[in-house]
Short mmCIF file of C-alpha atoms in Angstrom, two decimals:
data_model
loop_
_atom_site.label_atom_id
_atom_site.label_comp_id
_atom_site.label_asym_id
_atom_site.label_seq_id
_atom_site.Cartn_x
_atom_site.Cartn_y
_atom_site.Cartn_z
CA MET A 1 -164.39 133.15 -44.95
CA ALA A 2 -160.88 132.92 -43.53
CA LEU A 3 -159.14 136.15 -42.64
CA PRO A 4 -155.95 137.12 -44.54
CA PHE A 5 -152.89 136.31 -42.46
CA HIS A 6 -152.03 139.90 -41.50
CA LYS A 7 -155.60 140.55 -40.34
CA LEU A 8 -155.70 137.29 -38.42
CA LEU A 9 -152.54 138.29 -36.55
CA ALA A 10 -153.97 141.71 -35.75
CA ALA A 11 -157.12 140.04 -34.42
CA LEU A 12 -155.04 137.92 -32.06
CA GLY A 13 -154.10 141.09 -30.13
CA GLY A 14 -153.50 140.21 -26.49
CA GLY A 15 -149.95 140.22 -25.24
CA LEU A 16 -148.08 139.88 -28.53
CA GLY A 17 -146.46 143.27 -28.12
CA ALA A 18 -145.25 142.51 -24.61
CA GLN A 19 -144.01 139.06 -25.63
CA ALA A 20 -142.13 140.44 -28.63
CA ARG A 21 -140.59 143.19 -26.55
CA ALA A 22 -139.40 140.68 -23.94
CA ILE A 23 -137.84 138.47 -26.62
CA LEU A 24 -136.03 141.39 -28.23
CA ALA A 25 -134.87 142.78 -24.88
CA ALA A 26 -133.03 139.51 -24.23
CA TYR A 27 -130.75 140.29 -27.19
CA GLY A 28 -129.86 143.72 -25.79
CA THR A 29 -128.02 145.88 -28.32
CA ASP A 30 -128.03 142.99 -30.82
CA ALA A 31 -131.71 143.62 -31.64
CA HIS A 32 -132.59 146.42 -34.06
CA ILE A 33 -136.12 147.55 -34.87
CA TYR A 34 -137.34 149.84 -37.66
CA LEU A 35 -140.88 151.13 -37.37
CA PRO A 36 -142.67 153.44 -39.80
CA GLY A 37 -144.91 156.02 -38.19
CA ILE A 38 -145.46 158.65 -35.55
CA GLY A 39 -145.76 158.29 -31.77
CA THR A 40 -145.13 155.02 -29.92
CA LEU A 41 -145.93 151.33 -30.33
CA ASN A 42 -145.65 148.84 -27.45
CA GLY A 43 -143.24 151.22 -25.74
CA TYR A 44 -141.08 151.79 -28.82
CA THR A 45 -140.70 155.30 -30.23
CA LEU A 46 -141.47 155.59 -33.93
CA GLY A 47 -138.53 157.83 -34.84
CA ASN A 48 -139.27 158.95 -38.42
CA TYR A 49 -137.82 162.30 -39.53
CA LEU A 50 -138.10 164.43 -42.64
CA GLU A 51 -134.40 165.25 -42.97
CA SER A 52 -131.52 162.78 -42.93
CA THR A 53 -130.06 164.87 -40.08
CA GLY A 54 -133.25 164.61 -38.00
CA ASN A 55 -134.87 167.55 -36.21
CA THR A 56 -138.25 167.66 -38.03
CA ALA A 57 -140.61 164.76 -37.35
CA ALA A 58 -142.02 163.14 -40.47
CA THR A 59 -145.74 163.34 -41.17
CA VAL A 60 -148.06 161.11 -43.18
CA ASP A 61 -147.80 161.54 -46.98
CA ASN A 62 -144.39 163.19 -46.71
CA PRO A 63 -140.83 161.90 -47.31
CA VAL A 64 -138.77 160.12 -44.68
CA GLY A 65 -135.06 160.97 -44.51
CA LEU A 66 -134.14 159.32 -41.19
CA VAL A 67 -135.49 156.34 -39.26
CA LEU A 68 -134.09 155.75 -35.79
CA ASP A 69 -133.37 152.27 -34.53
CA ALA A 70 -136.22 151.78 -32.06
CA GLY A 71 -134.49 148.86 -30.39
CA THR A 72 -132.03 150.94 -28.39
CA ALA A 73 -132.64 153.18 -25.38
CA VAL A 74 -131.61 156.83 -25.29
CA GLY A 75 -128.24 157.28 -23.61
CA VAL A 76 -127.17 159.20 -20.51
CA GLU A 77 -127.20 162.97 -20.18
CA LEU A 78 -124.16 164.55 -21.87
CA ILE A 79 -124.59 168.09 -20.56
CA VAL A 80 -122.73 168.41 -17.26
CA ASP A 81 -125.03 171.18 -16.04
CA PRO A 82 -128.38 170.78 -17.85
CA GLU A 83 -130.25 173.16 -15.51
CA PHE A 84 -127.62 175.91 -15.21
CA ASP A 85 -126.75 175.35 -11.57
CA ALA A 86 -122.97 175.20 -12.10
CA PRO A 87 -121.79 178.21 -14.14
CA GLY A 88 -118.23 176.93 -14.21
CA SER A 89 -119.20 174.12 -16.60
CA TRP A 90 -120.13 176.63 -19.31
CA ALA A 91 -117.80 178.79 -21.43
CA LEU A 92 -119.37 182.21 -22.05
CA THR A 93 -118.69 184.46 -25.02
CA GLN A 94 -119.70 188.01 -24.04
CA PRO A 95 -119.42 190.97 -26.41
CA THR A 96 -119.84 193.20 -23.34
CA ALA A 97 -119.44 192.35 -19.65
CA GLY A 98 -122.59 190.80 -18.21
CA SER A 99 -124.28 190.24 -21.56
CA VAL A 100 -124.22 186.45 -21.02
CA THR A 101 -124.82 185.24 -17.47
CA ILE A 102 -125.70 182.07 -15.57
CA ALA A 103 -127.30 182.43 -12.15
CA GLY A 104 -130.09 180.82 -10.17
CA GLY A 105 -130.70 178.07 -12.71
CA VAL A 106 -131.09 180.48 -15.63
CA LEU A 107 -128.94 181.25 -18.64
CA ARG A 108 -129.53 184.81 -19.86
CA ILE A 109 -128.28 186.16 -23.17
CA ASN A 110 -128.85 189.92 -23.33
CA SER A 111 -126.54 191.69 -25.75
CA THR A 112 -128.25 194.60 -27.40
CA ASP A 113 -125.53 195.53 -29.91
CA GLY A 114 -126.33 192.60 -32.20
CA SER A 115 -122.91 190.96 -31.95
CA TYR A 116 -122.24 187.28 -31.38
CA ALA A 117 -122.89 185.92 -27.88
CA ALA A 118 -122.91 182.30 -26.69
CA ALA A 119 -122.73 179.76 -23.88
CA ALA A 120 -120.83 176.58 -24.75
CA SER A 121 -121.15 173.35 -22.78
CA SER A 122 -118.13 171.42 -21.60
CA ALA A 123 -119.67 168.29 -23.20
CA SER A 124 -118.77 167.11 -26.69
CA VAL A 125 -120.71 165.39 -29.44
CA VAL A 126 -119.06 163.13 -32.02
CA SER A 127 -119.46 163.41 -35.77
CA GLY A 128 -121.66 160.69 -37.24
CA ARG A 129 -123.53 159.92 -34.03
CA THR A 130 -127.18 160.71 -33.39
CA TYR A 131 -128.40 162.91 -30.53
CA ARG A 132 -131.69 164.07 -29.05
CA TYR A 133 -131.89 167.61 -27.69
CA ASP A 134 -134.44 169.18 -25.35
CA ILE A 135 -134.23 172.91 -24.58
CA THR A 136 -136.63 175.16 -22.64
CA VAL A 137 -136.73 178.90 -23.34
CA THR A 138 -138.69 180.94 -20.80
CA ALA A 139 -138.27 184.46 -22.18
CA MET A 140 -137.33 186.06 -25.49
CA SER A 141 -137.83 189.72 -26.32
CA ALA A 142 -137.23 189.19 -30.05
CA PRO A 143 -135.98 186.43 -32.37
CA TYR A 144 -133.62 184.60 -32.58
CA LEU A 145 -131.58 182.20 -30.49
CA SER A 146 -130.15 179.03 -31.93
CA ILE A 147 -128.57 175.85 -30.62
CA THR A 148 -125.51 174.41 -32.35
CA ILE A 149 -125.00 170.65 -32.13
CA GLY A 150 -122.40 168.80 -34.13
CA GLY A 151 -121.92 171.41 -36.80
CA SER A 152 -125.57 172.29 -37.42
CA ASP A 153 -127.69 175.18 -36.11
CA TYR A 154 -131.30 174.80 -35.01
CA LEU A 155 -133.36 177.96 -34.75
CA ILE A 156 -135.30 178.92 -31.62
CA THR A 157 -138.00 181.38 -32.54
CA GLY A 158 -139.68 182.11 -29.23
CA VAL A 159 -140.65 180.95 -25.76
CA GLY A 160 -141.28 177.22 -25.40
CA ARG A 161 -139.80 173.76 -25.25
CA TYR A 162 -137.93 172.50 -28.32
CA VAL A 163 -137.22 168.79 -28.75
CA GLY A 164 -135.50 167.26 -31.77
CA THR A 165 -133.04 164.75 -33.13
CA VAL A 166 -129.83 165.51 -34.98
CA VAL A 167 -127.07 163.52 -36.65
CA ALA A 168 -123.82 165.32 -35.85
CA THR A 169 -121.73 166.28 -38.89
CA ALA A 170 -118.83 167.59 -36.80
CA THR A 171 -117.26 166.88 -33.41
CA GLY A 172 -117.44 169.67 -30.84
CA SER A 173 -119.18 171.28 -27.88
CA PRO A 174 -122.89 172.10 -28.07
CA LEU A 175 -123.67 175.76 -27.54
CA ILE A 176 -126.59 178.15 -27.23
CA LYS A 177 -126.03 181.39 -29.09
CA ARG A 178 -127.51 184.67 -30.19
CA THR A 179 -126.73 184.91 -33.89
CA THR A 180 -124.96 188.02 -35.17
CA GLY A 181 -127.46 190.61 -36.32
CA PHE A 182 -130.20 189.76 -33.80
CA SER A 183 -130.66 191.27 -30.35
CA PRO A 184 -132.93 189.20 -28.13
CA ASP A 185 -133.02 189.37 -24.37
CA ALA A 186 -133.59 185.67 -23.73
CA THR A 187 -133.52 183.22 -20.84
CA VAL A 188 -133.05 179.44 -20.97
CA THR A 189 -133.74 177.16 -18.00
CA SER A 190 -132.60 173.78 -19.31
CA LEU A 191 -130.69 172.04 -22.08
CA SER A 192 -130.49 168.26 -22.35
CA ILE A 193 -128.52 166.36 -24.98
CA LYS A 194 -128.45 162.57 -25.02
CA GLU A 195 -126.99 160.18 -27.56
CA VAL A 196 -129.44 157.94 -29.42
CA PRO A 197 -127.39 154.77 -30.00
CA GLY A 198 -128.23 152.07 -32.50
CA ILE A 199 -128.03 151.50 -36.24
CA HIS A 200 -130.13 154.18 -37.91
CA VAL A 201 -131.06 154.35 -41.60
CA SER A 202 -131.26 157.50 -43.67
CA GLN A 203 -131.56 159.06 -47.11
CA GLY A 204 -130.17 162.51 -47.80
CA THR A 205 -131.58 163.09 -51.29
CA THR A 206 -135.16 164.35 -51.22
CA ALA A 207 -136.19 162.65 -54.47
CA ASN A 208 -134.89 159.30 -53.18
CA LYS A 209 -136.79 159.24 -49.89
CA PRO A 210 -139.69 156.81 -49.36
CA ILE A 211 -143.03 158.30 -48.36
CA LEU A 212 -144.63 157.69 -44.98
CA ARG A 213 -148.20 156.44 -45.46
CA GLN A 214 -151.00 155.21 -43.23
CA SER A 215 -153.94 152.97 -43.96
CA GLY A 216 -154.62 151.40 -40.58
CA ASN A 217 -150.95 150.59 -40.00
CA TYR A 218 -148.13 152.95 -40.92
CA TYR A 219 -145.83 151.94 -43.76
CA TRP A 220 -143.16 153.33 -46.10
CA GLU A 221 -143.96 153.50 -49.80
CA PHE A 222 -140.99 152.83 -52.13
CA ASP A 223 -141.50 154.03 -55.70
CA GLY A 224 -139.41 151.44 -57.56
CA THR A 225 -137.38 154.22 -59.20
CA ASN A 226 -134.85 155.60 -56.73
CA ASP A 227 -136.16 155.29 -53.15
CA SER A 228 -133.98 153.72 -50.46
CA LEU A 229 -132.85 154.02 -46.84
CA ALA A 230 -129.41 152.87 -45.71
CA SER A 231 -127.18 152.69 -42.64
CA THR A 232 -123.41 153.03 -42.22
CA SER A 233 -122.98 149.91 -40.10
CA ALA A 234 -124.34 146.37 -40.04
CA PRO A 235 -126.30 144.51 -37.33
CA PHE A 236 -124.35 141.26 -37.81
CA GLN A 237 -121.65 139.55 -39.84
CA MET A 238 -122.05 136.53 -42.10
CA ALA A 239 -120.55 134.13 -39.55
CA ASP A 240 -123.09 135.15 -36.90
CA ASP A 241 -126.40 133.46 -36.36
CA HIS A 242 -128.93 136.08 -37.44
CA CYS A 243 -132.54 136.70 -38.33
CA VAL A 244 -134.53 139.36 -40.20
CA VAL A 245 -138.32 139.70 -39.99
CA MET A 246 -140.12 142.12 -42.31
CA GLY A 247 -143.68 143.14 -43.12
CA VAL A 248 -143.81 143.86 -46.85
CA SER A 249 -145.94 143.89 -49.99
CA ARG A 250 -145.02 144.38 -53.63
CA THR A 251 -146.86 146.50 -56.18
CA ALA A 252 -146.67 143.98 -59.02
CA VAL A 253 -145.46 140.51 -59.94
CA ALA A 254 -142.59 141.45 -62.23
CA THR A 255 -138.78 141.52 -62.50
CA GLU A 256 -137.09 140.35 -59.29
CA LYS A 257 -136.82 143.06 -56.62
CA HIS A 258 -135.28 143.18 -53.13
CA PRO A 259 -136.87 145.20 -50.30
CA PHE A 260 -134.05 144.51 -47.80
CA HIS A 261 -130.51 143.24 -47.43
CA VAL A 262 -127.39 143.56 -45.30
CA GLY A 263 -124.35 144.24 -47.46
CA ALA A 264 -120.83 145.62 -47.84
CA THR A 265 -119.82 149.03 -49.18
CA ALA A 266 -116.49 147.68 -50.43
CA SER A 267 -118.07 145.10 -52.72
CA VAL A 268 -121.47 144.41 -54.24
CA ASN A 269 -120.95 140.66 -53.86
CA PRO A 270 -121.37 139.72 -50.18
CA LEU A 271 -124.87 140.01 -48.81
CA ALA A 272 -126.90 138.46 -46.03
CA ALA A 273 -130.61 137.99 -45.41
CA ARG A 274 -131.62 139.54 -48.72
CA ILE A 275 -135.36 139.20 -49.19
CA ALA A 276 -136.27 138.56 -52.81
CA PHE A 277 -139.59 138.90 -54.64
CA ALA A 278 -138.84 136.86 -57.76
CA ALA A 279 -140.23 137.37 -61.26
CA ASP A 280 -141.97 133.98 -61.10
CA GLY A 281 -144.04 135.14 -58.12
CA THR A 282 -142.07 133.31 -55.42
CA VAL A 283 -140.54 134.75 -52.25
CA ASN A 284 -137.01 133.72 -51.27
CA ALA A 285 -134.04 134.73 -49.12
CA HIS A 286 -130.46 135.03 -50.33
CA TRP A 287 -126.95 134.93 -48.91
CA ARG A 288 -123.86 135.46 -51.07
CA ASP A 289 -120.10 135.27 -50.47
CA ASP A 290 -117.15 137.10 -52.06
CA SER A 291 -116.89 134.50 -54.82
CA THR A 292 -120.43 135.47 -55.91
CA THR A 293 -121.85 132.08 -54.96
CA LEU A 294 -125.53 132.64 -54.23
CA PHE A 295 -127.19 130.60 -51.49
CA THR A 296 -130.97 130.62 -51.87
CA ALA A 297 -133.45 129.59 -49.21
CA ALA A 298 -136.72 129.08 -51.07
CA SER A 299 -139.88 129.68 -49.07
CA GLY A 300 -142.10 127.70 -51.43
CA ALA A 301 -144.63 130.53 -51.11
CA THR A 302 -145.88 132.93 -53.74
CA TYR A 303 -146.89 136.56 -53.50
CA THR A 304 -149.81 138.52 -54.89
CA ALA A 305 -149.49 142.17 -55.88
CA GLY A 306 -150.61 144.47 -53.07
CA VAL A 307 -151.07 141.75 -50.43
CA PRO A 308 -148.93 142.20 -47.27
CA LEU A 309 -146.74 139.31 -46.13
CA VAL A 310 -144.49 138.67 -43.17
CA VAL A 311 -141.18 137.38 -44.51
CA SER A 312 -138.31 136.06 -42.37
CA ALA A 313 -134.73 135.21 -43.36
CA ARG A 314 -132.90 133.22 -40.69
CA LYS A 315 -129.41 131.71 -40.51
CA THR A 316 -128.51 129.30 -37.71
CA GLY A 317 -125.07 127.77 -38.16
CA ASN A 318 -125.05 126.81 -41.85
CA ASN A 319 -128.81 126.35 -41.99
CA LYS A 320 -130.59 129.11 -43.87
CA VAL A 321 -134.35 129.30 -44.21
CA CYS A 322 -137.00 131.68 -45.54
CA ARG A 323 -140.42 131.79 -43.88
CA VAL A 324 -143.56 133.46 -45.23
CA ASN A 325 -146.47 134.11 -42.87
CA GLY A 326 -144.91 131.77 -40.31
CA VAL A 327 -144.44 128.82 -42.69
CA ALA A 328 -140.87 127.70 -43.38
CA GLY A 329 -139.58 126.63 -46.77
CA SER A 330 -136.71 124.27 -47.52
CA VAL A 331 -133.44 124.56 -45.61
CA ASN A 332 -130.23 125.47 -47.42
CA SER A 333 -127.40 123.99 -45.32
CA SER A 334 -124.44 124.81 -47.57
CA ALA A 335 -121.64 126.74 -45.88
CA VAL A 336 -121.27 130.34 -47.05
CA GLY A 337 -117.70 131.18 -48.11
CA ALA A 338 -115.52 134.09 -47.03
CA THR A 339 -117.00 137.56 -47.23
CA ALA A 340 -115.88 141.14 -46.91
CA THR A 341 -117.01 142.95 -43.79
CA LEU A 342 -120.72 143.68 -43.85
CA ASP A 343 -121.24 147.34 -43.02
CA LYS A 344 -124.69 148.48 -44.08
CA ILE A 345 -128.42 147.83 -44.03
CA VAL A 346 -130.35 148.81 -47.15
CA PHE A 347 -134.11 149.13 -47.46
CA GLY A 348 -135.49 149.37 -50.98
CA ASN A 349 -132.60 148.55 -53.30
CA HIS A 350 -130.09 145.97 -54.46
CA ASN A 351 -128.71 144.63 -57.74
CA ALA A 352 -132.04 143.88 -59.38
CA GLY A 353 -133.13 147.48 -58.99
CA TYR A 354 -135.22 149.56 -56.67
CA PHE A 355 -138.09 147.91 -54.82
CA ASP A 356 -141.64 148.82 -55.77
CA GLY A 357 -143.93 148.32 -52.81
CA LEU A 358 -144.76 148.92 -49.17
CA GLU A 359 -142.53 148.15 -46.19
CA TYR A 360 -143.85 147.83 -42.64
CA ALA A 361 -142.02 146.97 -39.40
CA THR A 362 -138.63 145.25 -39.69
CA ILE A 363 -136.57 143.44 -37.04
CA ASN A 364 -132.87 142.48 -37.23
CA VAL A 365 -131.37 140.16 -34.62
CA LYS A 366 -127.80 139.01 -34.17
CA GLY A 367 -128.06 135.67 -32.37
CA THR A 368 -129.96 132.42 -32.45
CA VAL A 369 -133.75 132.78 -32.68
CA SER A 370 -135.87 129.73 -31.85
CA ASP A 371 -138.91 128.70 -33.89
CA ALA A 372 -141.23 129.61 -31.01
CA ASN A 373 -139.73 133.07 -30.54
CA LEU A 374 -139.58 133.71 -34.27
CA LEU A 375 -143.28 132.97 -34.61
CA ILE A 376 -144.07 135.56 -31.91
CA LEU A 377 -141.92 138.15 -33.66
CA GLU A 378 -143.59 137.36 -36.99
CA ARG A 379 -147.04 137.73 -35.46
CA TRP A 380 -146.09 141.07 -33.90
CA VAL A 381 -144.70 142.40 -37.18
CA GLY A 382 -147.90 141.20 -38.89
#
């Protein structure tokens, strides 16, 4: 008996991951990858976090509030003196002389009166951007220290290495501090902060977060009621050649639902590469301009409840096509009219209501994607 498509692709194995990575690398920062899960896959980090501000890694069967764009590399070191070899690059707040010192590659905070004490870096983080921090604490007589990055505090409870991700909510200098009311004698030997560029998606409301699941592959489960993930910028504009590849399954054949689209905050009308699971059981892709004209690329394929598919929505020039499991439907070559600026990615929701189903890996590319390269990307997502 023939294998289902997604199992056939998995059985192919081999160098698909390396081939897909090479294709995506050629697009540089115009390729964006969203991967459910924990750990790494083909060299990509699966950056799923519980909170929309990062910090706590998501775990299976728990909500996901932030998904990092896996298609971009972590940026350069922002801290001028990450190993405390240049005391002049830090601003010290000392309640008493000598209570905060930097010497010999060690920051020491030792203020026994319980008042505020801190060491602030000369670097600066920017509100709205995402950062990864890595701090090593080598001694602590009692709790607590904390690290402040972009308006938020992250507690350090004892000796060890602390690594996390944070979305800055304010612009300012990172600092390590002893919070008022606590009196630890603590030493820190390194602090690294690097920007994580890319287009990340998040959800700040706990009840509206999809759930991270695993059954073989990792996936996000969207409840069809209020779950969604969204970004604050878009990977491409309507005039650009672009392509979206998504692994997805729907819970039921019912009222039309949309697991993904690129849209505009200013208006509900313009949208690009919207994947649609129609009420008649077909799978299509949509583009729409400011005049509400809808351009449909019909795949000619149908879906079955609970069966994973790989769906692609590609625009090259005026030609728009939807592919399901590597097979292309009819081409819509009508020119899309003027649109407002696209400024967001949304997983799990659009006009027809919240999506009810499972979403796997998703790729967004700004640029022209050939048939041969698209097939490799589809196989990798599958």
